Tab-separated table of C-alpha atoms and ligand atoms in Angstrom:
chain	number	residue	atom	x	y	z
A	11	MET	CA	-20.460	-19.021	9.525
A	12	SER	CA	-17.414	-18.031	7.816
A	13	GLU	CA	-14.358	-17.514	9.894
A	14	PHE	CA	-10.980	-15.430	8.834
A	15	LYS	CA	-7.915	-15.649	11.099
A	16	ILE	CA	-6.441	-11.999	10.684
A	17	ALA	CA	-3.129	-11.458	12.212
A	18	LEU	CA	-2.486	-7.784	13.620
A	19	ILE	CA	0.514	-6.005	13.259
A	20	PRO	CA	-0.054	-2.694	14.988
A	21	GLY	CA	3.311	-1.597	15.069
A	22	ASP	CA	4.751	1.515	16.302
A	23	GLY	CA	4.046	5.428	16.738
A	24	ILE	CA	-0.034	5.645	15.497
A	25	GLY	CA	0.059	2.054	14.694
A	26	PRO	CA	-1.844	0.456	17.596
A	27	GLU	CA	-4.270	3.460	17.656
A	28	ILE	CA	-5.253	3.025	13.629
A	29	VAL	CA	-5.235	-0.758	13.735
A	30	ALA	CA	-7.747	-0.484	16.882
A	31	GLY	CA	-9.878	1.649	14.843
A	32	ALA	CA	-9.895	-0.889	11.872
A	33	VAL	CA	-10.879	-3.611	14.533
A	34	THR	CA	-13.547	-1.479	15.640
A	35	VAL	CA	-14.878	-1.223	12.103
A	36	LEU	CA	-14.197	-4.934	11.651
A	37	ASP	CA	-16.169	-5.863	14.455
A	38	ALA	CA	-19.420	-3.835	13.287
A	39	VAL	CA	-18.886	-5.633	10.056
A	40	SER	CA	-19.160	-8.848	11.663
A	41	ALA	CA	-22.093	-7.968	14.078
A	42	LYS	CA	-24.007	-6.997	10.673
A	43	PHE	CA	-23.102	-9.915	8.367
A	44	GLY	CA	-22.376	-12.745	10.769
A	45	VAL	CA	-18.761	-13.445	9.698
A	46	LYS	CA	-16.208	-14.003	12.314
A	47	PHE	CA	-12.776	-12.562	12.572
A	48	ASN	CA	-10.257	-13.922	14.769
A	49	TYR	CA	-7.369	-11.531	15.408
A	50	GLU	CA	-3.930	-12.418	16.721
A	51	GLU	CA	-1.317	-9.855	17.522
A	52	VAL	CA	1.800	-9.856	16.689
A	53	TYR	CA	5.224	-7.680	17.138
A	54	MET	CA	7.310	-6.133	14.373
A	55	GLY	CA	9.283	-3.234	13.678
A	56	GLY	CA	10.761	-0.822	16.682
A	57	CYS	CA	8.477	-2.751	19.344
A	58	ALA	CA	9.731	-5.835	18.243
A	59	ILE	CA	13.411	-4.191	18.553
A	60	ASP	CA	12.875	-3.289	22.036
A	61	LYS	CA	11.100	-6.545	23.133
A	62	TYR	CA	13.096	-9.445	21.448
A	63	GLY	CA	16.112	-7.622	19.782
A	64	GLU	CA	15.096	-7.824	16.425
A	65	PRO	CA	12.683	-6.217	14.030
A	66	LEU	CA	11.141	-9.400	12.755
A	67	PRO	CA	10.976	-12.543	15.238
A	68	GLN	CA	10.577	-15.765	13.535
A	69	GLU	CA	7.359	-16.170	15.747
A	70	THR	CA	5.891	-13.000	14.079
A	71	VAL	CA	6.387	-14.797	10.387
A	72	ASP	CA	5.085	-17.896	11.450
A	73	LYS	CA	2.116	-16.337	12.884
A	74	CYS	CA	1.296	-14.527	9.839
A	75	LEU	CA	1.713	-17.333	7.608
A	76	ALA	CA	-0.714	-19.417	9.815
A	77	SER	CA	-3.558	-16.204	9.095
A	78	ASP	CA	-5.518	-15.709	6.572
A	79	SER	CA	-4.208	-12.249	6.277
A	80	VAL	CA	-2.397	-9.706	7.624
A	81	LEU	CA	-3.197	-6.224	8.960
A	82	LEU	CA	-0.256	-3.646	9.733
A	83	GLY	CA	-0.332	-0.042	11.154
A	84	ALA	CA	2.926	1.298	10.559
A	85	VAL	CA	6.772	0.736	11.948
A	86	GLY	CA	9.361	2.873	12.612
A	87	GLY	CA	10.472	6.033	14.256
A	88	PRO	CA	13.310	7.832	15.300
A	89	LYS	CA	14.331	5.986	18.637
A	90	TRP	CA	15.426	3.349	16.271
A	91	ASP	CA	17.067	5.587	13.836
A	92	ASN	CA	20.619	5.021	14.944
A	93	VAL	CA	20.481	1.147	14.938
A	94	PRO	CA	22.553	-0.564	12.814
A	95	ALA	CA	20.877	-1.148	9.119
A	96	LYS	CA	20.194	-4.855	9.958
A	97	LEU	CA	17.871	-3.869	12.974
A	98	ARG	CA	15.915	-1.251	11.767
A	99	PRO	CA	12.296	-1.611	11.609
A	100	GLU	CA	12.055	-0.989	8.244
A	101	THR	CA	14.255	-4.089	7.815
A	102	GLY	CA	11.216	-5.976	9.484
A	103	LEU	CA	8.912	-4.327	6.828
A	104	LEU	CA	11.139	-5.501	3.693
A	105	GLY	CA	11.539	-9.069	5.559
A	106	ILE	CA	7.973	-9.805	5.809
A	107	ARG	CA	7.375	-8.919	2.527
A	108	LYS	CA	9.751	-11.109	1.406
A	109	ALA	CA	8.900	-13.785	4.148
A	110	LEU	CA	5.235	-13.837	2.852
A	111	GLY	CA	6.244	-13.650	-0.693
A	112	LEU	CA	4.246	-10.568	-1.087
A	113	TYR	CA	5.870	-9.712	-4.768
A	114	SER	CA	3.087	-7.010	-5.717
A	115	ASN	CA	2.043	-3.950	-4.179
A	116	LEU	CA	-1.291	-2.278	-5.060
A	117	ARG	CA	-1.540	1.464	-4.324
A	118	PRO	CA	-4.969	3.082	-5.256
A	119	SER	CA	-5.117	6.999	-5.285
A	120	ILE	CA	-8.196	8.171	-5.439
A	121	LEU	CA	-9.617	11.908	-4.937
A	122	LYS	CA	-12.879	11.917	-3.294
A	123	PRO	CA	-15.318	14.871	-4.283
A	124	GLN	CA	-15.457	15.604	-0.645
A	125	LEU	CA	-11.920	16.098	-0.296
A	126	ALA	CA	-11.263	17.898	-3.698
A	127	ALA	CA	-9.589	20.897	-1.668
A	128	ALA	CA	-7.038	18.507	-0.059
A	129	SER	CA	-5.327	17.858	-3.172
A	130	PRO	CA	-2.431	20.415	-3.680
A	131	LEU	CA	-3.282	20.456	-7.331
A	132	LYS	CA	-5.556	23.117	-8.882
A	133	SER	CA	-8.702	22.185	-9.310
A	134	GLU	CA	-8.557	22.344	-13.342
A	135	LYS	CA	-5.715	19.708	-13.239
A	136	LEU	CA	-8.217	17.278	-11.605
A	137	GLU	CA	-11.299	17.835	-13.759
A	138	GLY	CA	-10.980	14.125	-15.312
A	139	GLY	CA	-11.032	12.768	-11.989
A	140	LEU	CA	-8.293	10.996	-9.751
A	141	ASP	CA	-8.338	7.359	-9.868
A	142	ILE	CA	-4.767	5.599	-10.498
A	143	MET	CA	-3.818	2.475	-9.377
A	144	VAL	CA	0.395	1.854	-9.012
A	145	VAL	CA	1.180	-1.785	-9.239
A	146	ARG	CA	4.562	-1.636	-7.420
A	147	GLU	CA	6.846	-4.840	-7.666
A	148	LEU	CA	7.955	-5.546	-3.980
A	149	THR	CA	10.245	-8.247	-3.547
A	150	GLY	CA	13.023	-7.631	-6.596
A	151	GLY	CA	15.094	-4.974	-7.803
A	152	ILE	CA	17.501	-2.604	-6.029
A	153	TYR	CA	15.478	-2.893	-2.525
A	154	PHE	CA	16.961	-6.928	-2.673
A	155	GLY	CA	19.897	-6.691	-5.178
A	156	LYS	CA	23.242	-7.458	-3.884
A	157	LYS	CA	24.730	-4.511	-1.322
A	158	THR	CA	28.301	-3.864	-1.352
A	159	LYS	CA	30.421	-1.630	0.688
A	160	SER	CA	34.148	-1.443	0.178
A	161	GLU	CA	36.438	-2.048	3.012
A	162	ASP	CA	37.909	1.264	3.368
A	163	GLY	CA	34.334	2.334	2.931
A	164	THR	CA	35.106	4.758	0.018
A	165	TRP	CA	32.130	3.098	-2.030
A	166	ALA	CA	29.122	1.249	-2.105
A	167	SER	CA	26.740	-0.024	-4.457
A	168	ASP	CA	23.175	-1.802	-4.617
A	169	GLU	CA	22.268	-4.164	-7.452
A	170	GLU	CA	19.217	-3.571	-9.480
A	171	LYS	CA	18.347	-6.653	-11.414
A	172	TYR	CA	15.019	-8.162	-12.830
A	173	SER	CA	14.249	-11.509	-14.243
A	174	VAL	CA	11.762	-12.024	-16.899
A	175	GLU	CA	9.785	-14.309	-14.368
A	176	GLU	CA	9.902	-11.540	-12.058
A	177	VAL	CA	8.669	-8.855	-14.319
A	178	ARG	CA	6.075	-10.815	-15.813
A	179	ARG	CA	4.229	-12.062	-12.662
A	180	ILE	CA	4.037	-8.563	-11.871
A	181	GLY	CA	3.208	-7.304	-15.407
A	182	LYS	CA	0.112	-10.170	-14.960
A	183	ILE	CA	-1.238	-8.264	-11.901
A	184	ALA	CA	-1.101	-5.036	-13.795
A	185	PHE	CA	-3.123	-6.243	-17.084
A	186	GLU	CA	-5.573	-8.192	-14.688
A	187	THR	CA	-6.051	-5.008	-12.724
A	188	ALA	CA	-6.785	-3.224	-15.930
A	189	MET	CA	-9.217	-5.473	-17.172
A	190	LEU	CA	-11.487	-4.448	-14.008
A	191	ARG	CA	-10.638	-0.752	-14.769
A	192	LYS	CA	-10.668	1.482	-17.446
A	193	LYS	CA	-8.073	-1.005	-19.541
A	194	ARG	CA	-5.093	1.147	-19.654
A	195	VAL	CA	-1.768	0.000	-18.578
A	196	VAL	CA	1.179	2.501	-18.007
A	197	SER	CA	4.585	0.674	-17.523
A	198	VAL	CA	7.169	2.937	-16.048
A	199	ASP	CA	10.762	2.520	-16.653
A	200	LYS	CA	14.198	4.071	-17.212
A	201	ALA	CA	14.836	2.170	-20.468
A	202	ASN	CA	16.676	4.923	-21.823
A	203	VAL	CA	19.500	4.273	-19.309
A	204	LEU	CA	18.927	1.068	-17.328
A	205	GLU	CA	19.509	-2.501	-18.894
A	206	SER	CA	17.273	-3.876	-16.240
A	207	SER	CA	14.633	-1.587	-17.655
A	208	ARG	CA	14.995	-2.637	-21.094
A	209	LEU	CA	14.360	-6.469	-20.042
A	210	TRP	CA	11.461	-4.955	-17.993
A	211	ARG	CA	9.855	-3.335	-21.132
A	212	ALA	CA	10.260	-5.972	-23.359
A	213	THR	CA	9.080	-8.459	-21.014
A	214	MET	CA	5.903	-5.877	-20.908
A	215	ILE	CA	5.476	-5.820	-24.315
A	216	GLU	CA	5.579	-9.560	-24.943
A	217	LEU	CA	2.882	-10.105	-21.923
A	218	ALA	CA	0.658	-7.298	-23.748
A	219	LYS	CA	-0.348	-9.910	-26.393
A	220	GLU	CA	-2.082	-12.254	-23.606
A	221	TYR	CA	-4.030	-8.886	-22.984
A	222	PRO	CA	-5.487	-7.367	-26.178
A	223	GLU	CA	-7.842	-5.411	-24.850
A	224	VAL	CA	-5.613	-3.636	-22.706
A	225	GLU	CA	-3.659	-0.834	-23.923
A	226	LEU	CA	-0.069	-0.644	-22.879
A	227	THR	CA	1.951	2.383	-23.076
A	228	HIS	CA	5.796	3.058	-21.619
A	229	MET	CA	6.853	6.197	-19.604
A	230	TYR	CA	10.418	6.852	-18.354
A	231	VAL	CA	10.150	7.221	-14.818
A	232	ASP	CA	11.149	11.120	-14.827
A	233	ASN	CA	8.268	11.935	-17.085
A	234	ALA	CA	5.835	9.842	-15.175
A	235	ALA	CA	6.738	12.371	-12.467
A	236	MET	CA	5.834	14.983	-14.330
A	237	GLN	CA	2.918	13.834	-15.951
A	238	LEU	CA	1.496	12.884	-12.586
A	239	ALA	CA	2.073	16.205	-11.347
A	240	ILE	CA	0.394	18.132	-14.597
A	241	ASN	CA	-1.943	15.589	-16.091
A	242	PRO	CA	-2.767	12.837	-13.611
A	243	ALA	CA	-6.399	12.228	-15.126
A	244	GLN	CA	-4.378	10.437	-17.542
A	245	PHE	CA	-3.634	7.374	-16.056
A	246	ASP	CA	-5.312	4.104	-14.975
A	247	VAL	CA	-2.801	1.592	-13.780
A	248	ILE	CA	0.760	2.332	-13.612
A	249	VAL	CA	3.298	-0.464	-13.152
A	250	THR	CA	6.594	-0.098	-12.132
A	251	SER	CA	9.664	-1.514	-10.447
A	252	ASN	CA	10.424	-1.467	-6.475
A	253	ILE	CA	12.273	1.568	-6.055
A	254	PHE	CA	10.238	3.646	-9.093
A	255	GLY	CA	6.880	2.287	-7.216
A	256	ASP	CA	8.148	3.525	-4.030
A	257	ILE	CA	8.891	6.685	-5.212
A	258	LEU	CA	5.407	7.514	-7.750
A	259	SER	CA	3.113	6.014	-5.209
A	260	ASP	CA	4.036	8.717	-2.728
A	261	LEU	CA	3.564	11.099	-5.395
A	262	SER	CA	0.352	9.738	-6.544
A	263	SER	CA	-1.094	9.837	-3.129
A	264	ALA	CA	0.276	13.332	-2.398
A	265	ILE	CA	-1.942	14.309	-5.292
A	266	ALA	CA	-4.706	12.664	-3.845
A	267	GLY	CA	-4.981	14.898	-0.935
A	268	SER	CA	-4.258	13.091	2.352
A	269	ILE	CA	-1.890	10.167	2.648
A	270	GLY	CA	-4.264	9.766	5.884
A	271	MET	CA	-7.064	8.241	3.596
A	272	LEU	CA	-5.255	5.529	1.318
A	273	PRO	CA	-5.081	1.953	1.715
A	274	SER	CA	-2.707	-0.789	0.075
A	275	ALA	CA	-2.622	-4.417	-0.526
A	276	SER	CA	0.316	-6.738	-1.007
A	277	LEU	CA	-0.126	-10.186	-2.359
A	278	GLY	CA	1.843	-13.263	-3.533
A	279	LYS	CA	0.883	-16.253	-5.100
A	280	SER	CA	-1.897	-17.056	-2.493
A	281	LYS	CA	-4.741	-15.832	-1.133
A	282	LEU	CA	-2.836	-14.276	1.801
A	283	GLY	CA	-2.307	-10.891	1.738
A	284	MET	CA	-0.869	-7.872	3.967
A	285	TYR	CA	-3.058	-4.797	3.973
A	286	GLU	CA	-1.780	-1.556	5.508
A	287	PRO	CA	-2.414	2.294	5.286
A	288	ILE	CA	0.531	4.090	2.775
A	289	HIS	CA	1.292	6.321	5.475
A	290	GLY	CA	3.888	5.999	7.865
A	291	SER	CA	4.065	5.747	11.505
A	292	ALA	CA	3.529	9.430	12.591
A	293	PRO	CA	5.559	9.293	16.024
A	294	ASP	CA	5.143	13.215	16.513
A	295	ILE	CA	1.179	12.622	17.232
A	296	ALA	CA	1.500	9.019	18.705
A	297	GLY	CA	-1.080	8.306	21.559
A	298	MET	CA	-2.873	11.526	21.143
A	299	ASP	CA	-6.055	10.185	19.370
A	300	ILE	CA	-5.773	12.628	16.609
A	301	ALA	CA	-4.517	10.264	13.889
A	302	ASN	CA	-6.772	9.849	10.926
A	303	PRO	CA	-7.780	5.930	11.082
A	304	ILE	CA	-9.179	5.797	7.356
A	305	ALA	CA	-6.342	4.523	5.532
A	306	THR	CA	-6.241	1.607	7.882
A	307	ILE	CA	-9.985	0.900	7.707
A	308	VAL	CA	-10.213	1.009	3.954
A	309	SER	CA	-7.305	-1.413	4.026
A	310	ALA	CA	-9.424	-3.573	6.010
A	311	ALA	CA	-11.736	-3.203	2.975
A	312	MET	CA	-9.733	-4.028	0.624
A	313	MET	CA	-8.505	-7.429	2.910
A	314	LEU	CA	-12.105	-8.429	3.144
A	315	ARG	CA	-12.429	-7.817	-1.014
A	316	MET	CA	-9.208	-9.227	-2.003
A	317	SER	CA	-8.297	-12.111	0.175
A	318	PHE	CA	-11.486	-12.961	1.645
A	319	GLY	CA	-13.840	-12.638	-1.297
A	320	LEU	CA	-15.929	-10.611	1.044
A	321	ILE	CA	-17.562	-7.955	-1.410
A	322	GLU	CA	-20.823	-6.790	0.121
A	323	GLU	CA	-19.137	-6.319	3.317
A	324	ALA	CA	-15.888	-4.421	1.576
A	325	ASP	CA	-18.368	-1.815	-0.091
A	326	ALA	CA	-20.364	-1.538	3.078
A	327	ILE	CA	-17.341	-0.180	4.719
A	328	GLU	CA	-16.085	2.107	2.235
A	329	ALA	CA	-19.784	3.081	1.850
A	330	ALA	CA	-19.650	3.794	5.632
A	331	VAL	CA	-16.719	5.861	5.179
A	332	ASP	CA	-18.334	8.382	2.370
A	333	LYS	CA	-21.435	8.672	4.463
A	334	VAL	CA	-19.021	10.099	7.397
A	335	LEU	CA	-17.264	12.318	5.280
A	336	SER	CA	-20.431	13.676	3.789
A	337	GLU	CA	-21.540	14.401	7.392
A	338	ASN	CA	-18.347	16.646	7.265
A	339	TYR	CA	-16.584	14.807	10.026
A	340	ARG	CA	-12.949	15.347	9.732
A	341	THR	CA	-9.818	14.266	11.215
A	342	ALA	CA	-7.092	17.005	12.064
A	343	ASP	CA	-5.359	15.857	8.912
A	344	ILE	CA	-8.037	16.664	6.385
A	345	MET	CA	-10.070	19.435	8.550
A	346	SER	CA	-11.354	22.647	6.842
A	347	ASP	CA	-13.921	25.513	7.559
A	348	GLY	CA	-17.071	24.424	8.755
A	349	MET	CA	-16.492	20.913	9.383
A	350	THR	CA	-16.425	18.980	12.564
A	351	LYS	CA	-13.130	18.023	14.240
A	352	VAL	CA	-13.178	14.164	15.575
A	353	GLY	CA	-10.348	12.148	17.068
A	354	THR	CA	-9.165	8.747	16.072
A	355	LYS	CA	-11.307	6.758	18.291
A	356	GLU	CA	-14.537	8.765	17.685
A	357	MET	CA	-13.994	8.366	13.499
A	358	ALA	CA	-13.926	4.912	13.609
A	359	LYS	CA	-16.788	4.707	16.163
A	360	LEU	CA	-18.994	6.834	13.609
A	361	ILE	CA	-17.920	4.809	10.716
A	362	ALA	CA	-18.605	1.563	12.608
A	363	GLU	CA	-22.169	2.814	13.497
A	364	ARG	CA	-22.938	4.192	9.596
A	365	LEU	CA	-22.251	0.386	8.579
B	417	LIG	C1	6.772	2.125	1.679
B	417	LIG	C2	8.125	2.392	2.543
B	417	LIG	C3	8.917	1.417	2.798
B	417	LIG	C4	9.659	0.984	1.154
B	417	LIG	C5	10.059	1.776	3.733
B	417	LIG	C6	9.520	1.902	4.991
B	417	LIG	C7	10.872	0.363	3.850
B	417	LIG	O1	8.597	3.965	2.021
B	417	LIG	O2	6.104	0.868	1.830
B	417	LIG	O3	6.686	2.896	0.709
B	417	LIG	O4	10.626	1.687	1.043
B	417	LIG	O5	9.072	0.222	0.965
B	418	LIG	MG1	7.810	4.462	0.543
């Protein structure tokens, strides 16, 4: 029997509830397909600040590195808003991405037909369907560039810096992802203004020669934001820098209806990945059993597919989610007339049963 070790980072807010939901479903996968998952819970974010005085204890990094993959709920909350920058829960998240070498972040935005009404866009804008993969560079750029603050506090700066090597490796992920999809990559930059973007664009153009089947086009980030809002069906794969990807992936997920539905995968050189819902820790609804666990459940499906090679099992999870939605079960965030409202635990249980 194949066995996999999963580090669980429940985190803060609704994190523990949605991770528990994913474990319910993983256990059902285990029972049905005869694979074994060994879980180890570790601390990161606000809960780690409370317990260890730091958002990312070394022990967490070590345990994650010793696992086959990491499943993360969410971190952060108002409780830690006033701690120094170095101690913020978000610093833990950035730190673990860096420590695990997770330079690529894949964020799919898919609008399921069952949820078409949930998109804020008019239905005619969605006629071509919506199936976008944002490939975001995750360990470089302005997030990790040199940070400076003048001694007198009158100015501060953050450096946006990319090397050819960093751009190439994220570009490769995008082209390879596109090869499995509609073979179209839009590289998003601000090459009309930024030197780092000009290097980005030139590197993508060079790399494209290695993927003659893939069509590469370029868009400035401001235009890309507009195009996502007015004609999202034109996109297949979007590849972009850390900061632009942060912004555009929120936009592309918003047009897909509910951010409670969307997973993400962060990957590096090895098979070890970190999988998490794209939404945050929603502290306002924490502990109320109303959060939508689906984003975390489909993140677990991505983990099975991309890190463990368990394709049939991953497909089964996604099919079970579709089935439950087709049976009109909804959590509060995706509720509409005539649907049956269920809580976090119940939603996870229904999905596990449909497996
Ligand atoms: C995300 C989040 C993080 C980011 C924050 C919480 C540091 O917004 O994963 O998109 O900016 O990368
Ligand atoms: Mg973000």
